[in-house]
Amino acid sequence: MKLKKAATIAAAAGALAAISVPAMAFENEFHGMYKLKYFVSDYENGGSGYITPSTTVEKNKANNYFEQRARIFYTAKANDDLKLVTAFEIDSVFGDRAQGGIISSTNSTTAGPTAGTAFRNSGGALESDAVNLETKHVYLDFKIPSTPVRVTAGIQPIKDAFKGVFFDADIAGVNSVSKFGPATVGLGYFRAYDQSYFTVGNTRQRGLDDLHLVALSSDFAINKDLKVGAAYYLYADDRNSSPTTLHVLGANFDAKLGALGLSGFAAAQQGVQKFADPAATRKRATYNGYAFNAAAKLPLGPGNLRTAALFTTGERNANDGVNSAWQAVNTSNGAATNGFVSTSGTGCNSYNDSNMMILNRATNMQGTSTDQSLIYSTNNKNQGVILATLGYDATITPKMYANANAGFAWAAKKNGNRPVNVTKGNVNGSNFQGAEINLETGYKMYDNLTASVQGAYVILGGYYTDTVTGGKEPENPYTARVVLSYAF
Amino acid sequence: MKKLIVLFAALLVTLMALPALASQIRVYVGEMNAIGNQNKDEMKATLQMLLASRLNSDSITAVGNSADADVTVTGTYVMIGKIFSVDALAKNTTGKVLTRAFVQGESQDDLIPAIGKLADKLSSELSNLYGNKPAATVGTAAPKTIQPAAPIKSDIIKAEQQVDKAPTGDFIKPAEYEKNTSSGWLSRRLPGAANLIATGRTFPDGSREIFLAEERRLAYYRQATEMKLVAEVEFKNSEKILSVDSTEGKDGTIDVYVTIIRSEELASQVWQVKDNKLVLVAEKLPWFFRSINLAGGPKKIYAQAMGRDTDFYGEVAEVTRNGSAITLKNPIKLPRYGDIYSFNQFRTQDDKTYTIVINPDGYLVVYDQDLSELWRSNDKFGGSELYFQKEDPINVRVTGDRYRWIFLNQRVQVTSKGEVLVGKNDGFWVLGNARSYKRGAVFCLAWNGSSLEEKWRTRDTQNYMPDYYFDESKNELLILQTVQRPSIATRGASSLSIKKVE
């Protein structure tokens, strides 16, 4: 009896200790954001991808819609050197879908959601119930004891050292960052796709036909005003019979000269795609693209004057076996070939220095599901891009700000992806894709809550002349947005 | 015989202690309302003064501040035709009405004698109420809850006082759970929600210079019986003050180092007081500044730089200023989480110098001379609403926020005795970057050879405590409070309380 009592007490004490110790040790850290946008736009409609004025009608009627995004970031910190990081997202458009379910293949031809049912990016319709919580990130962040190595393992966000022009994505992998005084070295392996999940009746083992990404980078802070870095990325797509290997190598800098802030990079790509088809005219195609950037920021008056330029190389004929266009990552689920020039995939690259709302994919000007641009990828359908921008960010009062930006974009090369001038029956000779003027003004109602109005107008260039059916000019894209943004 | 002597001595000590218990009633005469009189403002002040001086007696002390008082008297003067009435109301510190009294008169000639009568009535009532009992127990708590060793009137709670007492009932009465500021000096409401405080010179008359900084305003006050605003400067909309620190030069002038961030870069300034004006003597300095009594030593100015992608770059070093030229010397290596605002050093009894850091989670971490971690607190400290932002192009896609938030935690101060002082704020809503603290306190800790042990702490403030400063020369703790947060329409308001550390 005594033994039983002692055992009970010991068990209870053990259980209590098991419960109480983690509770005492764990730090719960929450962050989050909520963004609500009301759009009026002739091209934006809540989707993602390239805006293609040539495929629309001459007089595009405006869409108007409300879109919201909430993200919750929860970090369970066991101690300074060990934490589990998670991020969740809920996206909805007012009136979209609700009250539905996911159907199975037993009662339909394919599994998954059908029109009218609720899935991710839903729940904005009447009686809002929906299964619409997305898990964005789940990864472990820990430091290897007695070393300067910090590891992040799991589904995590990564961005290249070239301002995101190659990739800027959420991806599963294992990454490490090691600090050695003023030097930082990063090394990571990521697996974007395992093709065995996309092959019907798959008999291949997991992990043999994958899209791999290897990232190696280093930064060195020479002094407080100068930081230089270099990076190498390996993009190895072994998912199909035409495997692609792409090496990306480049250098970057971030400097301050007096009050002037300067940054930039130069990067080169070398790679090959092999074709296994014996009947193919070519056995291989090579890649050799380049990307360059320079940006400057100068405090002036009540704000900052900014300017930036991006150049990515293009290719006239991507089918001649040599592709000199800069390649960038897009989603390519189960793709039969690499997704570099995908027009259906979601962009996994960005360029934020521009501060453009329509002209290119600048994620700092977005923030909700709407993800549409004229130059959606820095690859720009193998045409490359020359993008020059100028802007001014003003602090009008401590609570009120206004930003104005102007940008000009050209295709670097002419190729078959350029829309056809219907009148001439050929593509236009002009590389000028368009000029954007945008304005944003906002008011900080609280430290964490900002209400703002955004507006952008793009004057389409000669690139689009008479490209709409009937030889008409496409309508110039515009967007007007009212935004409520809460971040904590 | 020996026993008798001991007994007699004990009785004598007890008798000597009694007068201390039967202390005078401290009365503060608040503002008197005046109705029906032409010179209202003049009349209000006159009545207040007349009543205060007439209340002053053997049993009553008229005090100049409600924070010091056991009883607060307010009143109304009404004049209809030639007849006047003065009605008075006495309340204790918990707001309970103790007594009411009034006097009337038929002309202005009767006013002064009438005030004397009113004072007599109030004195009599209050004396009856209090008798020989300590003032704080009247109408509130049972006498047995008063611990002679732990006078509840002090704002400093010592460690030995923090023993939980068994509650005498199901309701905790105010005297047992007193939170109001009850001793020391309390300023009036100061315009503007100040985030930072620094002190300057102390003058022979006891007054001292105090600098308060809001987000975009630096105010120079002279603190005597009141806080008198001497000068202030307003900064540009694009600028934000991150710290205010002072140091005295060889010629006796005070340099006020104001760390300013402008367009995400440091553009700090140095000001001096000349002819009661704030004069800019250096600007556009790319440094974070802070004055530190490192390891309880003399106060010196230190600086740290900002990096291209790191908020605090490199080592902290001592500053020598020559005009706008800043020279750094004696760099200090910092441990993990250490930056210019989060660290300090203290000396142990065996003359070792340890570094203490308040980490981003609010825990105090002590490092040895080799910067290896020795100890960390179980309790959290710190908590600040002061932050600056830097553009965050790497994470904007994920966070949806164009900026990173960098909070500047409560500073750690160290006295010459090696005591460690640190502020602590608590709040109802503190989640991620959304912070709204409700109350604060200052803790004093001392190294016992293996860990930091609490020596005392202040009572909780009733508001967010953005900053504090311990003036060791006067043994006074200056606690800044935000009594009203700034909003669209107002600058908010602050108050400053000064507590004697006994």
Coordinates of N, CA, C and O in Angstrom, one line a residue, chain A residues 167-270:
Chain A
F167 N 15.3 34.4 -56.7 CA 14.2 33.8 -55.9 C 13.9 34.5 -54.6 O 14.8 35.1 -54.0
D168 N 12.6 34.5 -54.3 CA 12.1 35.1 -53.0 C 10.9 34.3 -52.7 O 9.8 34.6 -53.2
A169 N 11.1 33.3 -51.9 CA 10.0 32.3 -51.8 C 9.9 31.6 -50.4 O 10.8 31.8 -49.6
D170 N 8.8 30.9 -50.2 CA 8.7 30.0 -49.1 C 9.1 28.6 -49.6 O 8.5 28.1 -50.6
I171 N 9.9 27.9 -48.9 CA 10.4 26.6 -49.4 C 10.9 25.7 -48.3 O 11.2 26.2 -47.2
A172 N 10.8 24.4 -48.5 CA 11.2 23.5 -47.4 C 12.7 23.2 -47.6 O 13.2 22.9 -48.7
G173 N 13.4 23.2 -46.5 CA 14.9 22.9 -46.6 C 15.5 23.1 -45.2 O 14.9 23.3 -44.2
V174 N 16.8 23.0 -45.3 CA 17.7 23.2 -44.1 C 18.7 24.2 -44.4 O 19.4 24.1 -45.4
N175 N 18.7 25.3 -43.7 CA 19.6 26.4 -43.9 C 20.5 26.6 -42.7 O 20.1 26.3 -41.6
S176 N 21.6 27.2 -42.9 CA 22.5 27.5 -41.8 C 23.1 28.9 -42.0 O 23.4 29.3 -43.1
V177 N 23.2 29.6 -40.9 CA 23.9 30.9 -40.9 C 25.0 30.9 -39.8 O 24.6 30.6 -38.6
S178 N 26.2 31.1 -40.2 CA 27.3 31.1 -39.2 C 27.9 32.5 -39.1 O 28.2 33.1 -40.2
K179 N 28.2 32.9 -37.9 CA 28.8 34.2 -37.8 C 30.2 34.1 -37.3 O 30.5 33.4 -36.3
F180 N 31.1 34.7 -38.0 CA 32.5 34.7 -37.6 C 33.0 36.2 -37.5 O 33.4 36.7 -38.5
G181 N 32.8 36.8 -36.4 CA 33.1 38.2 -36.3 C 32.3 39.0 -37.3 O 31.1 38.9 -37.3
P182 N 33.0 39.8 -38.1 CA 32.3 40.6 -39.1 C 31.7 39.8 -40.3 O 31.1 40.3 -41.2
A183 N 32.1 38.5 -40.4 CA 31.7 37.7 -41.5 C 30.5 36.8 -41.2 O 30.4 36.3 -40.1
T184 N 29.6 36.7 -42.2 CA 28.5 35.8 -42.0 C 28.5 34.8 -43.2 O 28.6 35.3 -44.4
V185 N 28.4 33.6 -42.9 CA 28.3 32.6 -44.0 C 27.0 31.8 -43.9 O 26.7 31.3 -42.9
G186 N 26.4 31.7 -45.1 CA 25.1 30.9 -45.1 C 25.2 29.7 -46.0 O 25.9 29.8 -47.1
L187 N 24.7 28.6 -45.6 CA 24.7 27.4 -46.5 C 23.4 26.7 -46.3 O 23.0 26.4 -45.1
G188 N 22.7 26.4 -47.4 CA 21.4 25.7 -47.2 C 21.1 24.8 -48.4 O 21.6 25.0 -49.5
Y189 N 20.3 23.8 -48.1 CA 19.8 22.9 -49.1 C 18.2 23.0 -49.0 O 17.7 22.9 -47.9
F190 N 17.6 23.1 -50.2 CA 16.1 23.2 -50.2 C 15.6 22.3 -51.3 O 16.2 22.1 -52.3
R191 N 14.5 21.7 -51.0 CA 13.8 20.9 -52.0 C 12.5 21.5 -52.4 O 11.6 21.5 -51.6
A192 N 12.4 22.0 -53.6 CA 11.2 22.7 -54.0 C 10.1 21.7 -54.4 O 8.9 21.9 -54.1
Y193 N 10.5 20.7 -55.1 CA 9.5 19.7 -55.6 C 10.1 18.3 -55.5 O 11.3 18.1 -55.8
D194 N 9.2 17.3 -55.2 CA 9.6 15.9 -55.4 C 8.6 15.4 -56.4 O 7.4 15.3 -56.1
Q195 N 9.1 15.0 -57.5 CA 8.2 14.7 -58.7 C 7.3 13.4 -58.4 O 6.3 13.3 -59.0
S196 N 7.8 12.6 -57.4 CA 7.0 11.4 -57.2 C 5.6 11.7 -56.7 O 4.7 10.9 -56.8
Y197 N 5.4 12.9 -56.2 CA 4.1 13.4 -55.7 C 3.2 13.8 -56.9 O 2.0 14.1 -56.7
F198 N 3.8 14.0 -58.1 CA 3.0 14.5 -59.2 C 2.8 13.4 -60.3 O 2.2 13.7 -61.3
T199 N 3.4 12.2 -60.1 CA 3.3 11.2 -61.1 C 2.2 10.2 -60.7 O 2.3 9.6 -59.6
V200 N 1.2 10.1 -61.6 CA 0.1 9.1 -61.3 C 0.7 7.7 -61.4 O 1.5 7.4 -62.3
G201 N 0.4 6.9 -60.4 CA 0.9 5.5 -60.4 C 2.4 5.5 -60.2 O 3.0 4.6 -60.7
N202 N 2.9 6.4 -59.5 CA 4.3 6.5 -59.3 C 5.0 5.3 -58.7 O 4.5 4.7 -57.7
T203 N 6.0 4.8 -59.3 CA 6.8 3.7 -58.8 C 8.2 4.1 -58.4 O 9.0 3.3 -57.9
R204 N 8.5 5.4 -58.7 CA 9.8 5.9 -58.3 C 9.9 6.2 -56.8 O 9.0 6.6 -56.2
Q205 N 11.1 6.0 -56.3 CA 11.3 6.3 -54.9 C 11.3 7.8 -54.7 O 11.6 8.6 -55.6
R206 N 11.0 8.1 -53.5 CA 11.0 9.5 -53.1 C 12.4 10.1 -53.2 O 13.4 9.3 -52.9
G207 N 12.5 11.3 -53.6 CA 13.8 11.9 -53.6 C 14.8 11.7 -54.8 O 15.9 12.2 -54.7
L208 N 14.2 11.0 -55.8 CA 15.1 10.8 -56.9 C 14.9 11.8 -58.0 O 15.8 12.2 -58.8
D209 N 13.7 12.3 -58.2 CA 13.3 13.3 -59.2 C 12.9 14.6 -58.6 O 11.7 14.8 -58.4
D210 N 13.8 15.4 -58.2 CA 13.5 16.6 -57.4 C 13.9 17.9 -58.1 O 14.8 17.9 -59.0
L211 N 13.4 18.9 -57.6 CA 13.9 20.3 -57.9 C 14.7 20.7 -56.6 O 14.1 20.9 -55.6
H212 N 16.0 20.7 -56.7 CA 16.9 21.1 -55.6 C 17.3 22.5 -55.7 O 17.5 23.0 -56.8
L213 N 17.6 23.1 -54.6 CA 18.2 24.4 -54.6 C 19.3 24.4 -53.5 O 19.0 24.0 -52.3
V214 N 20.5 24.8 -53.9 CA 21.5 24.9 -52.9 C 22.0 26.3 -52.8 O 22.1 27.0 -53.9
A215 N 22.1 26.9 -51.6 CA 22.4 28.3 -51.4 C 23.6 28.4 -50.6 O 23.7 27.9 -49.5
L216 N 24.6 29.1 -51.1 CA 25.8 29.4 -50.3 C 26.1 30.9 -50.4 O 26.1 31.5 -51.6
S217 N 26.2 31.6 -49.3 CA 26.4 33.0 -49.4 C 27.3 33.5 -48.3 O 27.5 32.8 -47.2
S218 N 27.9 34.6 -48.4 CA 28.7 35.2 -47.4 C 28.7 36.7 -47.4 O 28.6 37.3 -48.5
D219 N 28.7 37.3 -46.3 CA 28.7 38.7 -46.1 C 29.8 39.1 -45.3 O 30.2 38.4 -44.3
F220 N 30.4 40.3 -45.6 CA 31.5 40.8 -44.7 C 31.3 42.3 -44.5 O 31.2 43.0 -45.4
A221 N 31.1 42.6 -43.2 CA 30.9 44.0 -42.8 C 32.3 44.6 -42.6 O 33.0 44.4 -41.6
I222 N 32.8 45.3 -43.6 CA 34.2 45.9 -43.6 C 34.2 46.9 -42.5 O 35.2 47.0 -41.7
N223 N 33.3 47.8 -42.5 CA 33.1 48.8 -41.4 C 31.6 49.1 -41.3 O 30.8 48.5 -42.0
K224 N 31.3 50.1 -40.5 CA 29.9 50.4 -40.2 C 29.2 50.9 -41.5 O 28.0 50.8 -41.6
D225 N 30.0 51.4 -42.4 CA 29.4 52.0 -43.6 C 29.6 51.1 -44.9 O 29.2 51.6 -46.0
L226 N 30.2 50.0 -44.8 CA 30.3 49.2 -46.0 C 30.2 47.7 -45.7 O 30.9 47.2 -44.8
K227 N 29.3 47.1 -46.4 CA 29.2 45.6 -46.3 C 29.2 45.1 -47.8 O 28.6 45.6 -48.7
V228 N 30.0 44.0 -47.9 CA 30.1 43.4 -49.2 C 29.7 41.9 -49.1 O 29.8 41.3 -48.0
G229 N 29.3 41.3 -50.1 CA 28.9 39.9 -50.0 C 29.0 39.2 -51.4 O 29.1 39.8 -52.4
A230 N 29.0 37.9 -51.3 CA 29.0 37.1 -52.5 C 28.1 35.9 -52.3 O 27.8 35.5 -51.1
A231 N 27.5 35.4 -53.4 CA 26.6 34.3 -53.2 C 26.6 33.3 -54.4 O 26.9 33.8 -55.6
Y232 N 26.4 32.1 -54.1 CA 26.3 31.1 -55.2 C 25.0 30.3 -55.0 O 24.8 29.8 -53.9
Y233 N 24.3 30.0 -56.1 CA 23.1 29.2 -55.9 C 23.1 28.1 -57.0 O 23.5 28.4 -58.2
L234 N 22.7 26.9 -56.7 CA 22.6 25.9 -57.6 C 21.1 25.5 -57.7 O 20.5 25.2 -56.7
Y235 N 20.6 25.6 -58.9 CA 19.2 25.2 -59.2 C 19.3 23.9 -60.0 O 19.7 24.0 -61.2
A236 N 18.9 22.8 -59.5 CA 19.0 21.5 -60.2 C 17.7 20.9 -60.3 O 17.1 20.5 -59.2
D237 N 17.1 20.9 -61.5 CA 15.8 20.4 -61.7 C 15.9 19.0 -62.4 O 16.2 18.9 -63.6
D238 N 15.7 18.0 -61.6 CA 15.8 16.6 -62.1 C 14.4 15.9 -62.2 O 14.3 14.7 -62.1
R239 N 13.4 16.7 -62.4 CA 12.1 16.2 -62.3 C 11.6 15.5 -63.6 O 10.6 14.8 -63.6
N240 N 12.2 15.7 -64.7 CA 11.7 15.2 -65.9 C 12.9 14.7 -66.8 O 14.1 14.7 -66.4
S241 N 12.6 14.4 -68.0 CA 13.6 13.8 -69.0 C 14.5 14.9 -69.5 O 15.4 14.6 -70.3
S242 N 14.2 16.2 -69.2 CA 15.0 17.3 -69.7 C 15.6 18.0 -68.5 O 15.1 19.2 -68.2
P243 N 16.5 17.4 -67.7 CA 16.9 18.1 -66.5 C 17.7 19.4 -66.7 O 18.4 19.5 -67.8
T244 N 17.5 20.2 -65.8 CA 18.2 21.6 -65.9 C 19.1 21.8 -64.7 O 18.8 21.5 -63.6
T245 N 20.3 22.2 -65.0 CA 21.2 22.6 -64.0 C 21.6 24.1 -64.2 O 22.1 24.4 -65.3
L246 N 21.4 24.9 -63.2 CA 21.8 26.3 -63.4 C 22.6 26.8 -62.2 O 22.2 26.6 -61.0
H247 N 23.7 27.4 -62.5 CA 24.6 28.0 -61.5 C 24.4 29.5 -61.5 O 24.5 30.1 -62.6
V248 N 24.2 30.0 -60.3 CA 24.1 31.5 -60.2 C 25.1 32.0 -59.3 O 25.3 31.5 -58.2
L249 N 25.9 33.0 -59.8 CA 27.0 33.5 -59.0 C 27.0 35.0 -59.0 O 26.8 35.5 -60.1
G250 N 27.2 35.6 -57.9 CA 27.2 37.1 -57.9 C 27.8 37.7 -56.7 O 28.1 37.0 -55.7
A251 N 27.9 39.0 -56.7 CA 28.4 39.8 -55.6 C 27.5 41.0 -55.3 O 26.8 41.5 -56.3
N252 N 27.5 41.4 -54.1 CA 26.6 42.6 -53.8 C 27.3 43.5 -52.8 O 28.4 43.1 -52.3
F253 N 26.8 44.7 -52.7 CA 27.4 45.6 -51.7 C 26.3 46.5 -51.1 O 25.2 46.7 -51.8
D254 N 26.5 47.1 -50.0 CA 25.6 48.0 -49.4 C 26.5 49.0 -48.7 O 27.3 48.6 -47.8
A255 N 26.5 50.3 -49.1 CA 27.5 51.2 -48.6 C 26.8 52.6 -48.2 O 25.7 52.8 -48.7
K256 N 27.5 53.3 -47.4 CA 27.0 54.7 -47.1 C 28.1 55.6 -47.3 O 29.2 55.5 -46.7
L257 N 27.9 56.6 -48.2 CA 28.9 57.6 -48.5 C 28.3 58.9 -48.0 O 27.5 59.5 -48.6
G258 N 28.8 59.4 -46.8 CA 28.2 60.6 -46.2 C 26.7 60.2 -45.9 O 26.4 59.2 -45.3
A259 N 25.8 61.1 -46.5 CA 24.4 60.8 -46.3 C 23.8 59.9 -47.3 O 22.7 59.4 -47.2
L260 N 24.6 59.6 -48.4 CA 24.1 58.8 -49.5 C 24.2 57.3 -49.2 O 25.3 56.8 -49.0
G261 N 23.1 56.6 -49.4 CA 23.1 55.2 -49.2 C 23.1 54.6 -50.6 O 22.4 55.0 -51.5
L262 N 24.0 53.6 -50.8 CA 24.2 53.0 -52.1 C 24.1 51.4 -51.9 O 24.6 50.9 -50.9
S263 N 23.5 50.8 -52.9 CA 23.5 49.3 -52.8 C 23.4 48.8 -54.3 O 23.0 49.5 -55.2
G264 N 23.8 47.5 -54.4 CA 23.7 47.0 -55.8 C 24.2 45.6 -55.8 O 24.7 45.0 -54.8
F265 N 24.1 45.0 -57.0 CA 24.7 43.6 -57.2 C 25.0 43.4 -58.6 O 24.5 44.1 -59.5
A266 N 25.7 42.4 -58.9 CA 26.0 41.9 -60.2 C 26.0 40.4 -60.1 O 26.6 39.8 -59.2
A267 N 25.2 39.7 -61.0 CA 25.1 38.3 -60.9 C 25.1 37.7 -62.3 O 24.6 38.3 -63.3
A268 N 25.7 36.5 -62.4 CA 25.7 35.8 -63.7 C 25.2 34.4 -63.5 O 25.2 33.8 -62.4
Q269 N 24.6 33.9 -64.6 CA 24.1 32.5 -64.6 C 24.7 31.7 -65.7 O 24.9 32.2 -66.8
Q270 N 25.1 30.5 -65.4 CA 25.6 29.5 -66.4 C 24.9 28.2 -66.1 O 24.8 27.8 -64.9

